[in-house]
Amino acid sequence: MKNLIEKVIKADRKACSELYNLFNKAMYNTCLRLLGKEEDALDALQETFVLVFRNIHSLEQPELLPAWIKKICVNTCLKQIEKKKKLQWSNFDDHTVLINLNDEDEIVDEYEYAQKLDAIQWALERLPEKYKIVFSLFAIENYSHENIADKLSIPSATCRSQYMRAKQKIIELIKNSHYAGSIQKISAKA
């Protein structure tokens, strides 16, 4: 990784392309989950890599490159959200943080799994923006409550309560929807 970073710093086109290809799909998915629209996600992805290439010389620990790029990506998305003050979720892919199928970790067929993801996505689209942001950063992007609170300039306790309210609202929405029969148990890490 260190060799690749050194080449990127020297503006080696092949190395820049290699770095982009290593991380663009994961960062695109992050952007899409946070911003909801493909057009916005592509804009944020482009801005993310502009910042990565412009600032990679400041990365002191090459082994932290993936986390460093993800941090830039999330911050870029949060800046876009602040500007637009709207958030819709249109893609909630293979993240299973919400789904605890049962205590025996029984394997479920793809159709049932897809139904559960659809139900969760449907509920997420109906959450207030502040809950969506906190929920996505914690449950999907694996940020700590302290990091989220710092990024959003809110107290950590507020972050935790918004996460819990989001979780409760998701469960409530699904239980009172046409998805109720397809969901056995929904849980999220606390």
XYZ file of N, CA and C in Angstrom:
570
model
N 0.836 -1.192 0.000
C 0.000 0.000 0.000
C 0.880 1.255 0.000
N 1.982 1.188 0.740
C 2.871 2.343 0.836
C 3.426 2.716 -0.539
N 3.801 1.704 -1.316
C 4.332 1.935 -2.658
C 3.289 2.613 -3.546
N 2.055 2.147 -3.455
C 0.969 2.742 -4.232
C 0.764 4.202 -3.840
N 0.765 4.479 -2.551
C 0.579 5.848 -2.067
C 1.689 6.760 -2.580
N 2.931 6.260 -2.543
C 4.062 7.060 -3.036
C 3.892 7.406 -4.512
N 3.408 6.438 -5.290
C 3.185 6.694 -6.721
C 2.046 7.690 -6.934
N 1.001 7.583 -6.124
C -0.121 8.524 -6.235
C 0.344 9.932 -5.901
N 1.176 10.058 -4.880
C 1.714 11.374 -4.510
C 2.474 11.990 -5.682
N 3.150 11.137 -6.466
C 3.906 11.610 -7.636
C 3.016 11.771 -8.870
N 1.711 11.638 -8.684
C 0.711 11.807 -9.748
C 0.850 10.772 -10.863
N 1.273 9.571 -10.519
C 1.339 8.471 -11.476
C -0.097 8.076 -11.837
N -0.459 8.228 -13.098
C -1.850 7.995 -13.530
C -2.310 6.570 -13.269
N -1.427 5.621 -13.535
C -1.785 4.217 -13.325
C -2.047 3.954 -11.836
N -1.220 4.503 -10.979
C -1.401 4.330 -9.533
C -2.682 5.012 -9.059
N -2.960 6.191 -9.586
C -4.200 6.896 -9.224
C -5.416 6.072 -9.629
N -5.349 5.511 -10.821
C -6.441 4.668 -11.305
C -6.596 3.420 -10.433
N -5.478 2.832 -10.054
C -5.510 1.646 -9.200
C -6.128 1.965 -7.835
N -5.727 3.074 -7.256
C -6.283 3.488 -5.962
C -7.791 3.721 -6.078
N -8.190 4.416 -7.118
C -9.611 4.677 -7.350
C -10.377 3.357 -7.477
N -9.850 2.437 -8.275
C -10.530 1.159 -8.495
C -10.614 0.311 -7.228
N -9.655 0.480 -6.330
C -9.680 -0.264 -5.069
C -10.820 0.178 -4.152
N -11.144 1.464 -4.189
C -12.065 2.006 -3.188
C -13.359 2.603 -3.742
N -13.472 2.780 -5.036
C -14.624 3.528 -5.549
C -15.971 2.852 -5.296
N -16.050 1.543 -5.395
C -17.343 0.876 -5.205
C -17.831 1.016 -3.758
N -16.946 0.759 -2.810
C -17.336 0.868 -1.396
C -17.713 2.306 -1.043
N -16.960 3.266 -1.558
C -17.255 4.669 -1.246
C -18.537 5.120 -1.951
N -18.767 4.613 -3.150
C -20.012 4.934 -3.851
C -21.207 4.429 -3.039
N -21.113 3.193 -2.537
C -22.210 2.639 -1.734
C -22.448 3.464 -0.477
N -21.381 3.923 0.145
C -21.517 4.789 1.320
C -22.226 6.082 0.940
N -21.784 6.692 -0.146
C -22.407 7.946 -0.610
C -23.882 7.740 -0.929
N -24.191 6.652 -1.601
C -25.574 6.394 -1.997
C -26.465 6.162 -0.775
N -25.962 5.425 0.214
C -26.753 5.208 1.433
C -27.017 6.520 2.161
N -26.017 7.380 2.220
C -26.174 8.629 2.964
C -26.956 9.683 2.198
N -26.795 9.723 0.880
C -27.405 10.798 0.096
C -28.677 10.380 -0.628
N -28.816 9.098 -0.923
C -30.058 8.588 -1.465
C -30.242 8.673 -2.963
N -29.598 9.596 -3.606
C -29.776 9.757 -5.050
C -28.459 9.478 -5.756
N -28.558 8.747 -6.866
C -27.361 8.376 -7.612
C -26.558 9.606 -8.041
N -27.246 10.608 -8.510
C -26.578 11.834 -8.961
C -25.793 12.489 -7.815
N -26.403 12.583 -6.648
C -25.730 13.156 -5.480
C -24.568 12.275 -5.033
N -24.776 10.963 -5.082
C -23.721 10.028 -4.680
C -22.512 10.141 -5.604
N -22.763 10.255 -6.897
C -21.655 10.395 -7.848
C -20.900 11.705 -7.633
N -21.630 12.771 -7.348
C -20.976 14.054 -7.041
C -20.099 13.932 -5.799
N -20.636 13.313 -4.766
C -19.880 13.150 -3.518
C -18.676 12.236 -3.724
N -18.859 11.191 -4.523
C -17.750 10.280 -4.816
C -16.624 11.021 -5.532
N -16.991 11.824 -6.513
C -15.988 12.598 -7.241
C -15.259 13.557 -6.299
N -16.008 14.262 -5.477
C -15.402 15.197 -4.527
C -14.504 14.458 -3.535
N -14.934 13.271 -3.119
C -14.126 12.465 -2.199
C -12.758 12.176 -2.796
N -12.740 11.705 -4.041
C -11.455 11.340 -4.635
C -10.618 12.551 -5.019
N -11.242 13.657 -5.320
C -10.476 14.895 -5.521
C -9.732 15.219 -4.230
N -10.435 15.139 -3.113
C -9.814 15.419 -1.814
C -8.752 14.383 -1.457
N -9.018 13.130 -1.772
C -8.038 12.071 -1.501
C -6.748 12.347 -2.268
N -6.860 12.588 -3.571
C -5.658 12.810 -4.383
C -4.945 14.105 -3.995
N -5.693 15.104 -3.620
C -5.110 16.389 -3.236
C -4.383 16.309 -1.888
N -4.868 15.450 -0.991
C -4.341 15.435 0.377
C -3.611 14.161 0.780
N -3.421 13.235 -0.141
C -2.819 11.950 0.227
C -1.406 12.113 0.779
N -0.739 13.169 0.406
C 0.609 13.425 0.932
C 0.604 13.616 2.451
N -0.538 13.967 3.010
C -0.623 14.206 4.458
C -0.888 12.925 5.257
N -1.147 11.825 4.564
C -1.401 10.555 5.249
C -0.080 10.000 5.773
N 0.038 9.923 7.077
C 1.297 9.502 7.693
C 1.396 7.995 7.890
N 0.261 7.319 8.012
C 0.261 5.875 8.234
C -0.470 5.184 7.082
N 0.279 4.612 6.133
C -0.340 3.981 4.958
C -1.372 2.908 5.289
N -1.193 2.222 6.404
C -2.141 1.167 6.768
C -3.518 1.726 7.124
N -3.601 3.024 7.360
C -4.877 3.663 7.676
C -5.590 4.221 6.438
N -5.045 3.950 5.263
C -5.626 4.495 4.031
C -7.122 4.209 3.880
N -7.588 2.960 4.031
C -9.036 2.723 3.860
C -9.896 3.551 4.817
N -9.510 3.608 6.075
C -10.284 4.388 7.054
C -10.202 5.877 6.746
N -9.057 6.330 6.297
C -8.859 7.741 5.952
C -9.766 8.136 4.784
N -9.814 7.288 3.754
C -10.677 7.566 2.597
C -12.143 7.553 3.020
N -12.527 6.587 3.851
C -13.925 6.516 4.297
C -14.306 7.758 5.097
N -13.401 8.239 5.924
C -13.669 9.443 6.711
C -13.891 10.640 5.792
N -13.058 10.773 4.776
C -13.227 11.857 3.803
C -14.578 11.718 3.107
N -14.925 10.504 2.735
C -16.189 10.239 2.041
C -17.389 10.630 2.907
N -17.412 10.171 4.140
C -18.533 10.482 5.039
C -18.622 11.984 5.282
N -17.489 12.627 5.519
C -17.495 14.080 5.737
C -18.004 14.828 4.511
N -17.627 14.366 3.329
C -18.109 14.981 2.091
C -19.624 14.848 1.989
N -20.141 13.681 2.305
C -21.591 13.468 2.267
C -22.306 14.333 3.297
N -21.755 14.415 4.493
C -22.382 15.242 5.526
C -22.426 16.707 5.106
N -21.390 17.162 4.432
C -21.393 18.548 3.938
C -22.497 18.743 2.900
N -22.672 17.751 2.024
C -23.759 17.841 1.037
C -25.117 17.862 1.727
N -25.279 17.036 2.737
C -26.552 16.985 3.464
C -26.837 18.323 4.118
N -25.825 18.904 4.727
C -26.000 20.214 5.357
C -26.467 21.242 4.339
N -25.911 21.189 3.125
C -26.289 22.150 2.088
C -27.723 21.932 1.632
N -28.113 20.719 1.443
C -29.437 20.438 0.872
C -30.530 20.258 1.917
N -30.147 19.871 3.122
C -31.101 19.651 4.211
C -32.219 18.683 3.822
N -31.837 17.653 3.079
C -32.784 16.593 2.790
C -32.009 15.298 2.625
N -32.656 14.200 2.942
C -31.994 12.916 2.831
C -33.036 11.851 2.527
N -32.781 11.082 1.497
C -33.654 9.961 1.177
C -32.765 8.748 0.965
N -33.246 7.634 1.387
C -32.470 6.412 1.206
C -33.043 5.654 0.022
N -32.189 5.297 -0.917
C -32.681 4.540 -2.054
C -31.968 3.213 -2.214
N -30.966 2.980 -1.382
C -30.251 1.716 -1.523
C -29.763 1.262 -0.161
N -30.212 0.145 0.245
C -29.753 -0.451 1.485
C -29.363 -1.863 1.115
N -28.095 -2.050 0.748
C -27.693 -3.331 0.186
C -27.440 -4.387 1.246
N -26.426 -5.147 1.134
C -26.236 -6.348 1.933
C -25.830 -6.123 3.381
N -26.218 -5.020 3.967
C -25.917 -4.804 5.378
C -26.982 -5.494 6.213
N -26.535 -6.341 7.102
C -27.478 -7.118 7.903
C -27.502 -6.667 9.349
N -27.003 -5.475 9.632
C -26.935 -5.020 11.013
C -28.303 -4.953 11.666
N -29.342 -4.791 10.898
C -30.682 -4.693 11.465
C -31.364 -6.035 11.619
N -30.899 -6.999 10.902
C -31.665 -8.233 10.831
C -31.027 -9.318 11.682
N -31.765 -9.741 12.667
C -31.370 -10.879 13.469
C -32.477 -11.889 13.230
N -32.240 -12.815 12.328
C -33.322 -13.664 11.851
C -33.931 -14.517 12.959
N -33.111 -15.141 13.747
C -33.586 -15.841 14.934
C -32.388 -16.259 15.764
N -32.649 -16.815 16.918
C -31.561 -17.144 17.839
C -30.661 -18.260 17.321
N -31.163 -19.089 16.435
C -30.362 -20.198 15.913
C -29.576 -19.802 14.659
N -29.633 -18.539 14.270
C -28.970 -18.067 13.048
C -29.324 -18.938 11.841
N -30.601 -19.229 11.732
C -31.119 -20.053 10.655
C -30.890 -19.383 9.300
N -30.539 -20.165 8.335
C -30.333 -19.630 6.990
C -31.695 -19.397 6.346
N -31.855 -18.231 5.747
C -33.119 -17.847 5.144
C -32.911 -17.729 3.641
N -33.922 -18.117 2.867
C -33.759 -18.023 1.422
C -33.650 -16.570 0.970
N -33.121 -16.387 -0.221
C -32.855 -15.041 -0.728
C -34.115 -14.190 -0.833
N -35.227 -14.796 -1.152
C -36.469 -14.043 -1.277
C -36.862 -13.426 0.060
N -36.825 -14.225 1.113
C -37.188 -13.720 2.438
C -36.202 -12.639 2.888
N -34.929 -12.861 2.615
C -33.899 -11.876 2.963
C -34.167 -10.560 2.233
N -34.476 -10.649 0.950
C -34.764 -9.445 0.163
C -36.000 -8.726 0.702
N -37.011 -9.484 1.130
C -38.209 -8.868 1.710
C -37.860 -8.084 2.967
N -37.001 -8.639 3.777
C -36.611 -7.959 5.014
C -35.839 -6.680 4.711
N -34.934 -6.740 3.753
C -34.200 -5.533 3.376
C -35.139 -4.480 2.808
N -36.105 -4.915 2.008
C -37.089 -3.971 1.465
C -37.874 -3.297 2.588
N -38.264 -4.076 3.579
C -39.024 -3.520 4.703
C -38.194 -2.495 5.464
N -36.952 -2.813 5.696
C -36.074 -1.890 6.422
C -35.852 -0.624 5.609
N -35.590 -0.782 4.319
C -35.398 0.390 3.457
C -36.651 1.255 3.452
N -37.799 0.630 3.345
C -39.070 1.358 3.344
C -39.204 2.182 4.624
N -38.891 1.570 5.768
C -38.996 2.280 7.050
C -37.970 3.407 7.145
N -36.756 3.165 6.684
C -35.714 4.193 6.735
C -36.101 5.431 5.938
N -36.780 5.226 4.830
C -37.201 6.351 3.993
C -38.207 7.246 4.712
N -38.834 6.724 5.747
C -39.862 7.474 6.462
C -39.363 8.111 7.765
N -38.111 7.924 8.073
C -37.547 8.525 9.288
C -37.237 10.000 9.077
N -37.308 10.790 10.139
C -36.838 12.179 10.048
C -35.340 12.189 9.710
N -34.905 13.220 9.023
C -33.524 13.302 8.543
C -32.490 13.069 9.639
N -32.676 13.712 10.797
C -31.667 13.593 11.860
C -31.538 12.148 12.328
N -32.624 11.393 12.336
C -32.560 9.993 12.736
C -31.873 9.152 11.664
N -32.167 9.441 10.397
C -31.538 8.698 9.301
C -30.027 8.829 9.350
N -29.571 10.050 9.560
C -28.132 10.300 9.555
C -27.461 9.553 10.701
N -27.972 9.716 11.903
C -27.374 9.054 13.064
C -27.451 7.539 12.899
N -28.613 7.050 12.476
C -28.782 5.609 12.323
C -27.818 5.050 11.287
N -27.708 5.704 10.142
C -26.838 5.189 9.084
C -25.373 5.212 9.490
N -24.948 6.282 10.136
C -23.546 6.359 10.543
C -23.215 5.319 11.614
N -24.148 5.047 12.516
C -23.877 4.080 13.579
C -24.084 2.639 13.098
N -25.274 2.328 12.614
C -25.629 0.941 12.309
C -25.030 0.428 11.011
N -24.830 1.305 10.047
C -24.354 0.851 8.749
C -22.874 1.152 8.547
N -22.462 2.355 8.896
C -21.074 2.761 8.672
C -20.164 2.455 9.860
N -20.740 1.985 10.965
C -19.985 1.570 12.152
C -19.190 2.677 12.834
N -19.705 3.879 12.795
C -19.101 4.972 13.558
C -19.578 4.862 15.002
N -18.756 5.290 15.941
C -19.165 5.296 17.344
C -20.089 6.489 17.590
N -20.854 6.417 18.662
C -21.728 7.540 19.008
C -20.910 8.804 19.249
N -19.738 8.643 19.835
C -18.885 9.799 20.114
C -18.416 10.460 18.814
N -18.010 9.640 17.838
C -17.580 10.194 16.546
C -18.726 10.888 15.823
N -19.895 10.276 15.865
C -21.065 10.878 15.217
C -21.410 12.200 15.891
N -21.420 12.196 17.210
C -21.736 13.413 17.962
C -20.762 14.527 17.603
N -19.495 14.178 17.493
C -18.478 15.167 17.133
C -18.721 15.714 15.725
N -18.992 14.832 14.769
C -19.223 15.252 13.382
C -20.465 16.124 13.235
N -21.506 15.807 14.010
C -22.769 16.532 13.889
C -22.894 17.680 14.886
N -21.887 17.847 15.719
C -21.880 18.902 16.747
C -23.097 18.811 17.669
N -23.327 17.593 18.149
C -24.403 17.355 19.111
C -23.813 16.576 20.284
N -24.458 16.614 21.453
C -23.967 15.815 22.577
C -24.076 14.317 22.275
N -23.177 13.551 22.844
C -23.188 12.104 22.656
C -24.510 11.494 23.122
N -25.057 12.000 24.204
C -26.341 11.490 24.710
C -27.465 11.730 23.701
N -27.424 12.854 23.020
C -28.420 13.146 21.984
C -28.275 12.163 20.835
N -27.042 11.884 20.470
C -26.778 10.919 19.407
C -27.365 9.554 19.769
N -27.104 9.104 20.980
C -27.625 7.808 21.430
C -29.157 7.788 21.447
N -29.762 8.854 21.919
C -31.227 8.884 21.974
C -31.825 8.940 20.569
N -31.187 9.666 19.654
C -31.690 9.706 18.279
C -31.565 8.335 17.623
N -30.487 7.634 17.918
C -30.321 6.289 17.378
C -31.416 5.360 17.912
N -31.652 5.408 19.221
C -32.673 4.546 19.819
C -34.063 4.893 19.287
N -34.338 6.168 19.124
C -35.638 6.573 18.561
C -35.776 6.085 17.120
N -34.697 6.172 16.367
C -34.727 5.686 14.983
C -35.007 4.191 14.960
N -34.319 3.457 15.797
C -34.505 2.009 15.880
C -35.951 1.671 16.253
N -36.484 2.343 17.268
C -37.866 2.101 17.695
C -38.854 2.456 16.588
N -38.604 3.552 15.907
C -39.504 4.000 14.839
C -39.486 3.015 13.672
N -38.315 2.489 13.338
C -38.217 1.493 12.261
C -39.058 0.273 12.610
N -38.903 -0.218 13.823
C -39.669 -1.391 14.258
C -41.162 -1.097 14.234
N -41.544 0.057 14.750
C -42.958 0.458 14.775
C -43.528 0.573 13.357
N -42.791 1.228 12.477
C -43.258 1.396 11.098
C -43.470 0.051 10.417
N -42.524 -0.854 10.602
C -42.634 -2.155 9.945
C -43.782 -2.968 10.539
N -43.929 -2.941 11.851
C -45.018 -3.695 12.491
C -46.384 -3.216 12.023
N -46.507 -1.939 11.694
C -47.787 -1.374 11.273
C -47.900 -1.239 9.759
N -47.119 -1.993 9.036
C -47.133 -1.883 7.579
C -47.504 -3.214 6.937
N -47.540 -3.187 5.624
C -47.797 -4.416 4.880
C -46.612 -5.380 4.973
N -45.484 -4.932 5.517
C -44.317 -5.785 5.693
C -44.381 -6.607 6.978
N -45.333 -6.323 7.846
C -45.369 -6.923 9.185
C -45.247 -8.443 9.154
N -45.896 -9.093 8.242
C -45.857 -10.551 8.184
C -44.537 -11.121 7.722
N -43.751 -10.336 7.024
C -42.504 -10.866 6.481
C -41.311 -10.694 7.409
N -41.512 -9.990 8.507
C -40.407 -9.732 9.425
C -40.634 -10.500 10.718
N -39.699 -11.390 11.047
C -39.812 -12.155 12.294
C -39.275 -11.352 13.470
N -38.071 -10.861 13.319
C -37.445 -10.150 14.428
C -36.460 -9.136 13.861
N -36.580 -7.929 14.298
C -35.650 -6.890 13.872
C -34.921 -6.391 15.102
N -33.640 -6.338 14.990
C -32.873 -5.770 16.098
C -31.680 -5.040 15.526
N -31.118 -4.186 16.292
C -29.920 -3.459 15.892
C -28.994 -3.412 17.081
N -27.726 -3.249 16.794
C -26.782 -3.176 17.913
C -27.060 -1.923 18.715
N -26.939 -2.012 19.998
C -27.275 -0.877 20.870
C -26.109 0.041 21.089
